[in-house]
Amino acid sequence: MELPFAESWKIKMVEPIRKSTREEREQWIKEANYNVFQLKADQVYIDGLTDSGTGAMSDRQWAALMMGDESYAGARSFYELKDTITRITGFEYLIPTHQGRAAENVLFSALVTEGAIVPGNSHFDTTKGHIESRKAVALDCTVDEAKNTQLEVPFKGNVDPKKLEKALAEHADKIPFIIVTITNNTAGGQPVSMQNLREVRALADKYNKRVLFDSARFAENAYFIKTREEGYADKTIKEICREMFALADAMTMSAKKDGLVNMGGFIATRWEDWYEAAKKFCIPFEGYLTYGGMNGRDMAALAVGLDENTEFDNLHTRIHQVQYLASLLDEYGIPYQRPVGGHAIFVDASKVLTQIPKEEFPAQTLTIELYKEAGIRGCEIGYILADRDPITRENRFGGNDFVRICVARRVYTDNHMKVIAAALKNVYDRRNEITRGVEIVWEAPLMRHFTVKLRPLK
Ligand code: F0G
């Protein structure tokens, strides 16, 4: 008999979690202004808000913490991290930052000016925020397939080369660089193929532009290349990573995802001029160049995390769990962005709460219902998160309206996945009784989803 799949680790430490009653949750979500970011974590049973900084470190990472060098300048932990990053990516220059958005802030301060256009594949909200706050434009060139959630294509995160070429041909002088997000979070944690990365490189070379990878989930992207793209089955994840990064000029990294740490980020590049330009902003915003925004011990844990997460078994364990959750949703007929991506399920709220108009935010409504049902916290990646158009100030209703339920790395078991799926099924089964959505009572001018205050409509 073939042996079944099992995790590539065993558990050394546990953290108790607590269930609550529906009455408690109804009160708590009301006090949170119907915004799950405003809940206390203790009011949550299973937390799928994000896979960012929520993973469990290994015993080796915890051991590395003890070896961290906290020297202000020239820390050994910095050099160890730099060597690891150079080995995995080929990039020689490193600037550590306190998280991914800080890497964006430092690098974009040097590269993005008013009137610039930055084409890419579904820029993440902080990336878009850092571009738009500089009065520049984040131009989405994702393949159209990404919008059709029921279409099964292997690399739905890809850049559409035609859209990119059009942007380059029309605005070459305004484009400081091209950004490719691997995996494409906003489109559903969808991977980008090596072939597509090659096409982007060729276009960049044709127009003499550089390519930046937003690399938060680069290892998961490499896993999908290995398991889905022809010619990569026999390559190791580390070999695939080297090949991916050889097609880029630089990376910004949120180490809170594929770095397997709870906080941290960095910029890495092969170009001395970008490094020199970014350096000027690292010191005032983040800190001295050999720690940026990180402790020595955090750099030490990150170096180990990057190595662990570029091993197949670790990635396979993780993606297998996400795919298991997806298989349960398939059983219950719940529509989500297909095929499931690397870090989360993106439930297609527009196909669940069909009677709720866009103006009443279906995905946010479904997020609230799921929390009330079982204390499960997902988050809206939809019309609230899309913010308003910076010029017209109209709500942006052009994209998908998802409820994202993230799977933290090495944290929950498959039994927790069963609970998430059953809770979703219960809400799904009574979807026709949910006829009204929510309205905004207060919102911030940028990145409103974190602090928005909502009211249920009756
Ligand atoms: N880029 C991508 C693709 C991301 O998903 C994130 C964060 C960032 C950049 C910013 O990194 O949080 O370290 O500052 N995504 C988290 C999420 C917050 O929940 O998807 P950060």
Coordinates of C-alpha atoms and ligand atoms in Angstrom, one line a residue:
M1 CA 0.0 0.0 0.0
E2 CA 1.3 3.5 -0.8
L3 CA 2.0 5.5 2.3
P4 CA -0.3 8.5 2.7
F5 CA 1.0 12.1 2.8
A6 CA 2.1 13.5 6.1
E7 CA 3.7 16.8 7.3
S8 CA 7.5 17.1 7.0
W9 CA 7.7 18.2 10.7
K10 CA 6.5 17.3 14.1
I11 CA 5.2 19.6 16.8
K12 CA 7.3 20.7 19.8
M13 CA 5.2 23.5 21.3
V14 CA 1.5 24.3 21.3
E15 CA -0.6 27.4 21.8
P16 CA -4.1 27.0 23.2
I17 CA -7.0 28.6 21.3
R18 CA -10.5 29.2 22.5
K19 CA -14.0 28.9 21.0
S20 CA -16.7 31.5 21.6
T21 CA -20.4 31.7 21.4
R22 CA -22.4 33.3 18.6
E23 CA -23.8 35.9 21.0
E24 CA -20.2 36.9 22.1
R25 CA -19.1 37.2 18.5
E26 CA -22.1 39.3 17.5
Q27 CA -21.3 41.7 20.2
W28 CA -17.5 41.7 19.4
I29 CA -17.9 42.3 15.7
K30 CA -20.3 45.2 16.4
E31 CA -17.8 46.8 18.8
A32 CA -15.2 46.3 16.0
N33 CA -17.4 48.4 13.7
Y34 CA -17.9 45.3 11.5
N35 CA -14.2 45.5 10.6
V36 CA -12.3 42.3 11.4
F37 CA -9.0 44.2 11.7
Q38 CA -10.5 45.8 14.8
L39 CA -11.2 42.5 16.6
K40 CA -8.9 41.4 19.4
A41 CA -7.1 38.2 18.4
D42 CA -8.5 36.5 21.5
Q43 CA -12.0 37.0 20.0
V44 CA -10.9 34.8 17.1
Y45 CA -10.9 31.0 17.0
I46 CA -9.1 30.2 13.8
D47 CA -7.3 33.2 12.3
G48 CA -7.1 33.3 8.5
L49 CA -6.6 37.1 8.4
T50 CA -3.2 36.8 6.9
D51 CA -0.3 34.5 6.3
S52 CA 2.0 37.4 7.1
G53 CA 4.1 37.1 10.2
T54 CA 1.8 34.4 11.5
G55 CA 3.9 31.3 10.8
A56 CA 5.6 29.0 13.3
M57 CA 9.4 29.1 13.4
S58 CA 11.3 25.9 13.6
D59 CA 13.6 24.8 16.4
R60 CA 16.5 25.7 14.2
Q61 CA 15.2 29.2 13.8
W62 CA 14.7 29.6 17.6
A63 CA 18.2 28.3 18.1
A64 CA 19.5 30.8 15.6
L65 CA 17.9 33.7 17.6
M66 CA 20.2 32.9 20.4
M67 CA 23.2 33.4 18.1
G68 CA 22.1 36.8 16.8
D69 CA 24.8 39.4 16.8
E70 CA 23.3 42.8 18.0
S71 CA 26.3 44.9 17.0
Y72 CA 25.1 48.3 15.6
A73 CA 27.4 48.1 12.7
G74 CA 28.8 45.2 10.8
A75 CA 26.9 42.5 12.7
R76 CA 27.8 38.9 11.9
S77 CA 24.1 38.1 11.5
F78 CA 23.9 40.7 8.7
Y79 CA 26.7 38.9 6.7
E80 CA 25.2 35.5 7.3
L81 CA 21.8 36.8 6.0
K82 CA 23.5 38.4 3.0
D83 CA 25.4 35.2 2.1
T84 CA 22.1 33.2 2.3
I85 CA 20.3 35.7 0.1
T86 CA 23.1 35.9 -2.4
R87 CA 23.2 32.1 -2.5
I88 CA 19.4 31.8 -3.1
T89 CA 18.9 34.8 -5.4
G90 CA 22.3 35.7 -6.9
F91 CA 21.8 39.3 -5.7
E92 CA 24.9 40.8 -4.1
Y93 CA 23.6 44.0 -2.4
L94 CA 21.3 43.8 0.6
I95 CA 19.4 46.3 2.7
P96 CA 17.4 44.9 5.6
T97 CA 14.1 46.6 6.4
H98 CA 11.5 46.1 9.1
Q99 CA 9.0 44.6 6.7
G100 CA 8.0 44.5 3.0
R101 CA 6.4 47.8 2.8
A102 CA 9.4 49.4 4.4
A103 CA 11.5 47.9 1.6
E104 CA 9.0 49.5 -0.9
N105 CA 9.3 52.8 0.9
V106 CA 13.1 52.9 0.9
L107 CA 13.5 51.8 -2.7
F108 CA 10.6 53.8 -4.2
S109 CA 11.8 56.9 -2.4
A110 CA 14.8 56.6 -4.7
L111 CA 13.1 55.4 -7.9
V112 CA 9.4 56.6 -8.1
T113 CA 8.7 60.3 -8.8
E114 CA 5.6 62.2 -9.5
G115 CA 4.0 61.3 -12.9
A116 CA 5.8 58.0 -13.1
I117 CA 4.0 54.8 -14.3
V118 CA 4.9 51.5 -12.7
P119 CA 3.4 48.5 -14.7
G120 CA 3.0 45.2 -13.0
N121 CA 0.7 42.3 -12.2
S122 CA -1.9 43.3 -9.5
H123 CA 0.3 45.4 -7.3
F124 CA -0.3 44.6 -3.6
D125 CA -2.1 47.3 -1.7
T126 CA 1.0 48.7 0.1
T127 CA 2.9 48.6 -3.2
K128 CA 0.1 50.5 -4.9
G129 CA -0.1 52.8 -1.9
H130 CA 3.6 53.6 -2.1
I131 CA 3.3 54.4 -5.8
E132 CA 0.1 56.4 -5.6
S133 CA 1.2 58.4 -2.6
R134 CA 4.1 59.6 -4.7
K135 CA 1.6 60.8 -7.3
A136 CA 2.6 58.0 -9.7
V137 CA 0.4 55.3 -11.3
A138 CA 0.4 51.6 -10.6
L139 CA -0.6 50.2 -14.0
D140 CA -2.1 46.7 -13.8
C141 CA -1.1 44.4 -16.6
T142 CA -2.3 41.1 -15.2
V143 CA -3.6 38.5 -17.7
D144 CA -7.4 38.7 -18.2
E145 CA -7.8 35.1 -17.1
A146 CA -7.2 36.1 -13.5
K147 CA -10.6 37.9 -13.4
N148 CA -12.5 34.7 -14.3
T149 CA -12.4 32.8 -11.0
Q150 CA -13.7 29.6 -12.5
L151 CA -11.1 29.2 -15.2
E152 CA -8.5 26.6 -14.5
V153 CA -5.2 27.8 -15.8
P154 CA -1.9 27.0 -14.1
F155 CA -0.3 30.4 -14.0
K156 CA -3.1 32.9 -13.4
G157 CA -0.7 35.4 -11.8
N158 CA 1.1 36.1 -15.1
V159 CA 1.8 39.5 -16.6
D160 CA 0.1 40.0 -20.0
P161 CA 3.0 40.7 -22.3
K162 CA 0.7 42.6 -24.7
K163 CA -0.5 44.9 -22.0
L164 CA 3.0 45.4 -20.8
E165 CA 4.4 46.1 -24.2
K166 CA 1.7 48.6 -24.9
A167 CA 2.6 50.4 -21.6
L168 CA 6.3 50.4 -22.5
A169 CA 5.7 51.6 -26.1
E170 CA 3.4 54.4 -25.0
H171 CA 5.1 55.6 -21.8
A172 CA 8.7 54.3 -21.9
D173 CA 10.1 57.6 -20.6
K174 CA 7.8 57.6 -17.5
I175 CA 8.5 54.0 -16.5
P176 CA 11.2 53.7 -13.8
F177 CA 10.9 49.8 -13.6
I178 CA 8.5 46.9 -14.1
I179 CA 7.3 45.1 -11.0
V180 CA 6.3 41.4 -10.9
T181 CA 4.7 40.1 -7.8
I182 CA 5.5 36.4 -7.2
T183 CA 3.1 34.9 -6.3
N184 CA 0.4 37.3 -7.3
N185 CA -1.4 37.8 -4.0
T186 CA -4.2 40.1 -5.1
A187 CA -5.2 37.7 -8.0
G188 CA -5.5 34.9 -5.5
G189 CA -2.0 33.8 -4.6
Q190 CA -1.6 32.8 -8.2
P191 CA 1.8 31.9 -9.5
V192 CA 3.8 33.4 -12.4
S193 CA 5.5 31.0 -14.8
M194 CA 9.2 31.0 -15.6
Q195 CA 8.2 31.4 -19.3
N196 CA 6.3 34.6 -18.3
L197 CA 9.2 35.9 -16.3
R198 CA 11.4 35.3 -19.4
E199 CA 8.9 37.3 -21.6
V200 CA 8.9 40.2 -19.1
R201 CA 12.7 40.2 -19.1
A202 CA 12.8 40.2 -22.9
L203 CA 10.4 43.2 -23.0
A204 CA 12.3 45.0 -20.3
D205 CA 15.6 44.5 -22.2
K206 CA 13.9 45.7 -25.4
Y207 CA 12.9 49.0 -23.7
N208 CA 16.0 49.2 -21.5
K209 CA 14.1 48.9 -18.2
R210 CA 14.8 47.0 -15.0
V211 CA 12.6 44.4 -13.4
L212 CA 11.7 44.3 -9.7
F213 CA 10.2 41.2 -8.1
D214 CA 7.9 41.7 -5.2
S215 CA 9.0 38.4 -3.7
A216 CA 6.9 37.9 -0.6
R217 CA 6.0 34.4 -1.7
F218 CA 8.8 33.6 -4.2
A219 CA 9.3 30.1 -2.7
E220 CA 5.7 29.1 -3.2
N221 CA 6.0 30.5 -6.8
A222 CA 9.0 28.2 -7.3
Y223 CA 7.0 25.3 -6.0
F224 CA 4.3 25.9 -8.6
I225 CA 6.9 26.1 -11.4
K226 CA 8.4 22.8 -10.3
T227 CA 5.0 21.1 -10.1
R228 CA 3.2 22.7 -13.0
E229 CA 5.6 23.9 -15.6
E230 CA 7.2 21.6 -18.2
G231 CA 10.9 21.0 -17.7
Y232 CA 11.1 21.8 -14.0
A233 CA 10.0 18.6 -12.3
D234 CA 13.5 17.5 -11.7
K235 CA 15.0 20.8 -10.6
T236 CA 15.3 21.6 -7.0
I237 CA 13.5 24.6 -5.5
K238 CA 16.8 26.4 -5.0
E239 CA 17.8 25.9 -8.6
I240 CA 14.4 27.3 -9.7
C241 CA 14.8 30.3 -7.4
R242 CA 18.2 31.0 -8.9
E243 CA 16.7 30.8 -12.4
M244 CA 13.8 33.1 -11.5
F245 CA 15.9 35.8 -9.9
A246 CA 18.4 35.7 -12.7
L247 CA 15.5 37.3 -14.7
A248 CA 15.2 40.2 -12.3
D249 CA 17.3 43.2 -11.3
A250 CA 16.2 43.5 -7.7
M251 CA 13.7 42.3 -5.2
T252 CA 11.6 43.7 -2.4
M253 CA 10.8 41.1 0.2
S254 CA 8.3 40.8 3.0
A255 CA 10.2 38.1 5.0
K256 CA 7.0 37.6 7.1
K257 CA 5.7 35.2 4.4
D258 CA 8.3 33.0 2.7
G259 CA 11.0 34.0 5.1
L260 CA 9.2 32.1 7.8
V261 CA 9.7 34.9 10.4
N262 CA 7.3 37.0 12.3
M263 CA 8.8 40.3 11.3
G264 CA 11.3 41.5 8.7
G265 CA 12.0 42.4 5.1
F266 CA 14.7 43.5 2.7
I267 CA 15.8 44.9 -0.6
A268 CA 18.3 42.9 -2.6
T269 CA 19.7 43.9 -6.0
R270 CA 22.6 43.2 -8.4
W271 CA 23.0 46.9 -9.2
E272 CA 25.3 49.1 -7.2
D273 CA 23.5 52.3 -8.4
W274 CA 20.1 51.2 -7.1
Y275 CA 21.8 50.1 -3.8
E276 CA 23.6 53.5 -3.5
A277 CA 20.3 55.3 -4.2
A278 CA 18.3 53.3 -1.7
K279 CA 21.0 53.5 1.0
K280 CA 20.3 57.2 1.4
F281 CA 16.7 56.5 2.4
C282 CA 17.5 53.4 4.5
I283 CA 19.5 55.3 7.1
P284 CA 16.9 58.0 8.0
F285 CA 13.8 55.7 7.6
E286 CA 15.0 52.3 8.8
G287 CA 18.4 52.4 10.4
Y288 CA 22.1 51.8 9.7
L289 CA 22.8 49.7 6.6
T290 CA 23.8 46.4 8.3
Y291 CA 20.6 46.2 10.3
G292 CA 18.0 48.4 8.6
G293 CA 14.9 47.7 10.5
M294 CA 15.9 44.4 12.0
N295 CA 17.5 42.9 15.2
G296 CA 20.6 40.8 14.7
R297 CA 18.7 37.8 16.1
D298 CA 15.8 38.4 13.6
M299 CA 18.3 38.4 10.7
A300 CA 19.8 35.1 12.0
A301 CA 16.3 33.5 12.2
L302 CA 15.5 34.8 8.7
A303 CA 18.7 33.3 7.2
V304 CA 17.6 29.9 8.5
G305 CA 14.0 30.4 7.4
L306 CA 14.9 31.2 3.9
D307 CA 17.0 28.1 3.7
E308 CA 14.2 25.9 5.1
N309 CA 11.5 27.3 2.9
T310 CA 13.4 26.7 -0.3
E311 CA 13.3 23.0 0.4
F312 CA 10.6 21.0 -1.4
D313 CA 9.3 19.1 1.6
N314 CA 8.5 22.2 3.6
L315 CA 6.7 23.8 0.7
H316 CA 4.9 20.6 -0.2
T317 CA 3.5 20.3 3.3
R318 CA 2.3 23.8 3.2
I319 CA 0.7 23.8 -0.3
H320 CA -0.8 20.4 0.3
Q321 CA -2.7 21.9 3.3
V322 CA -4.1 24.8 1.2
Q323 CA -5.1 22.3 -1.5
Y324 CA -6.8 20.1 1.1
L325 CA -8.9 23.1 2.2
A326 CA -9.8 23.7 -1.4
S327 CA -10.8 20.1 -2.0
L328 CA -13.3 20.5 0.9
L329 CA -14.8 23.6 -0.7
D330 CA -15.0 21.7 -4.0
E331 CA -17.0 19.0 -2.2
Y332 CA -19.5 21.7 -0.9
G333 CA -19.6 23.6 -4.2
I334 CA -18.3 26.8 -2.8
P335 CA -16.9 29.0 -5.6
Y336 CA -13.3 30.3 -5.2
Q337 CA -10.4 31.5 -7.3
R338 CA -9.4 28.4 -9.2
P339 CA -7.1 26.6 -9.1
V340 CA -6.3 27.4 -5.5
G341 CA -3.1 29.4 -5.1
G342 CA -0.2 29.2 -2.6
H343 CA -1.2 30.8 0.7
A344 CA -5.0 31.2 0.8
I345 CA -8.4 30.4 -0.4
F346 CA -10.1 33.4 -2.2
V347 CA -13.8 32.8 -2.0
D348 CA -15.6 34.6 -4.8
A349 CA -18.2 36.6 -2.9
S350 CA -19.9 37.9 -6.0
K351 CA -20.9 34.3 -6.8
V352 CA -22.1 33.6 -3.3
L353 CA -24.0 36.7 -2.2
T354 CA -25.4 37.3 -5.7
Q355 CA -28.3 39.5 -4.4
I356 CA -26.1 42.0 -2.7
P357 CA -25.0 44.9 -5.0
K358 CA -21.4 46.0 -5.3
E359 CA -22.2 49.2 -3.4
E360 CA -23.0 47.1 -0.3
F361 CA -19.7 45.2 -0.4
P362 CA -20.6 41.5 -0.7
A363 CA -17.1 40.1 0.3
Q364 CA -17.0 42.2 3.4
T365 CA -20.5 41.0 4.3
L366 CA -19.4 37.4 3.8
T367 CA -16.3 38.0 5.9
I368 CA -18.6 39.2 8.8
E369 CA -21.0 36.2 8.3
L370 CA -18.1 33.7 8.5
Y371 CA -16.8 35.3 11.7
K372 CA -20.2 35.3 13.3
E373 CA -20.7 31.6 12.2
A374 CA -17.6 30.1 13.8
G375 CA -15.1 32.8 15.0
I376 CA -13.1 32.4 11.8
R377 CA -11.3 35.5 10.6
G378 CA -10.8 35.9 6.9
C379 CA -10.4 39.3 5.3
E380 CA -11.9 41.2 2.4
I381 CA -9.7 41.4 -0.7
G382 CA -12.3 43.3 -2.7
Y383 CA -14.0 46.6 -3.2
I384 CA -13.2 48.1 0.2
L385 CA -9.5 47.1 -0.1
A386 CA -9.5 48.5 -3.7
D387 CA -9.8 52.0 -2.3
R388 CA -11.1 54.9 -4.3
D389 CA -9.6 56.1 -7.6
P390 CA -7.0 58.8 -6.6
I391 CA -8.3 61.2 -9.2
T392 CA -12.1 60.6 -9.4
R393 CA -12.5 59.5 -5.8
E394 CA -15.0 56.9 -7.0
N395 CA -15.0 53.4 -5.5
R396 CA -13.0 51.0 -7.6
F397 CA -15.4 48.2 -8.5
G398 CA -13.4 46.9 -11.5
G399 CA -11.7 43.9 -9.8
N400 CA -12.7 40.8 -8.0
D401 CA -14.5 40.8 -4.7
F402 CA -12.9 38.1 -2.6
V403 CA -13.0 36.8 1.0
R404 CA -9.4 35.6 1.6
I405 CA -8.9 32.9 4.1
C406 CA -5.1 32.6 4.6
V407 CA -3.4 29.5 5.9
A408 CA -0.6 30.4 8.3
R409 CA 2.6 28.4 7.8
R410 CA 3.1 25.4 10.1
V411 CA 0.4 26.6 12.5
Y412 CA -3.0 24.8 12.0
T413 CA -3.7 21.2 11.4
D414 CA -6.0 19.7 8.7
N415 CA -8.7 19.4 11.4
H416 CA -8.8 23.2 11.5
M417 CA -9.1 23.2 7.7
K418 CA -12.2 21.0 8.2
V419 CA -13.7 23.5 10.6
I420 CA -13.1 26.4 8.2
A421 CA -14.7 24.5 5.3
A422 CA -17.7 23.4 7.4
A423 CA -18.3 27.0 8.6
L424 CA -18.2 28.3 5.1
K425 CA -20.6 25.6 4.0
N426 CA -23.1 26.6 6.7
V427 CA -23.0 30.2 5.6
Y428 CA -23.1 29.1 1.9
D429 CA -26.2 27.0 2.6
R430 CA -28.1 30.0 4.0
R431 CA -26.8 32.5 1.4
N432 CA -30.2 33.4 0.1
E433 CA -31.2 34.7 3.6
I434 CA -28.4 37.2 3.5
T435 CA -30.0 40.0 1.5
R436 CA -28.3 43.2 2.6
G437 CA -24.7 44.2 2.9
V438 CA -22.9 47.0 4.7
E439 CA -22.3 50.7 4.3
I440 CA -19.2 52.8 5.1
V441 CA -19.6 55.1 8.1
W442 CA -16.0 56.4 8.2
E443 CA -13.0 55.7 6.0
A444 CA -9.3 56.9 5.7
P445 CA -8.2 58.5 2.4
L446 CA -5.7 55.7 1.7
M447 CA -5.6 52.0 2.6
R448 CA -9.0 52.4 4.2
H449 CA -9.7 48.7 4.8
F450 CA -7.5 48.6 8.0
T451 CA -9.6 51.2 9.8
V452 CA -12.9 51.5 8.0
K453 CA -16.0 51.7 10.2
L454 CA -19.1 49.9 8.8
R455 CA -22.7 49.5 9.5
P456 CA -24.9 46.6 8.5
L457 CA -27.9 47.6 6.3
K458 CA -31.3 46.4 7.1
Ligands
F0G1 N1 3.9 42.5 -1.2 C1 3.0 41.5 -1.2 C2 2.8 40.6 -2.3 C3 2.4 41.3 0.0 O1 1.5 40.3 0.1 C4 2.7 42.1 1.2 C5 2.0 41.9 2.4 C6 3.6 43.1 1.0 C7 4.2 43.3 -0.2 C8 4.0 44.0 2.1 O2 4.7 43.4 3.1 O3 3.3 43.3 5.2 O4 5.8 42.9 5.2 O5 4.9 45.2 4.8 N2 0.9 41.2 2.5 C9 0.2 40.9 3.7 C10 -1.0 40.1 3.4 C11 0.0 42.0 4.7 O6 -1.8 39.9 4.3 O7 -1.2 39.7 2.3 P1 4.6 43.7 4.7

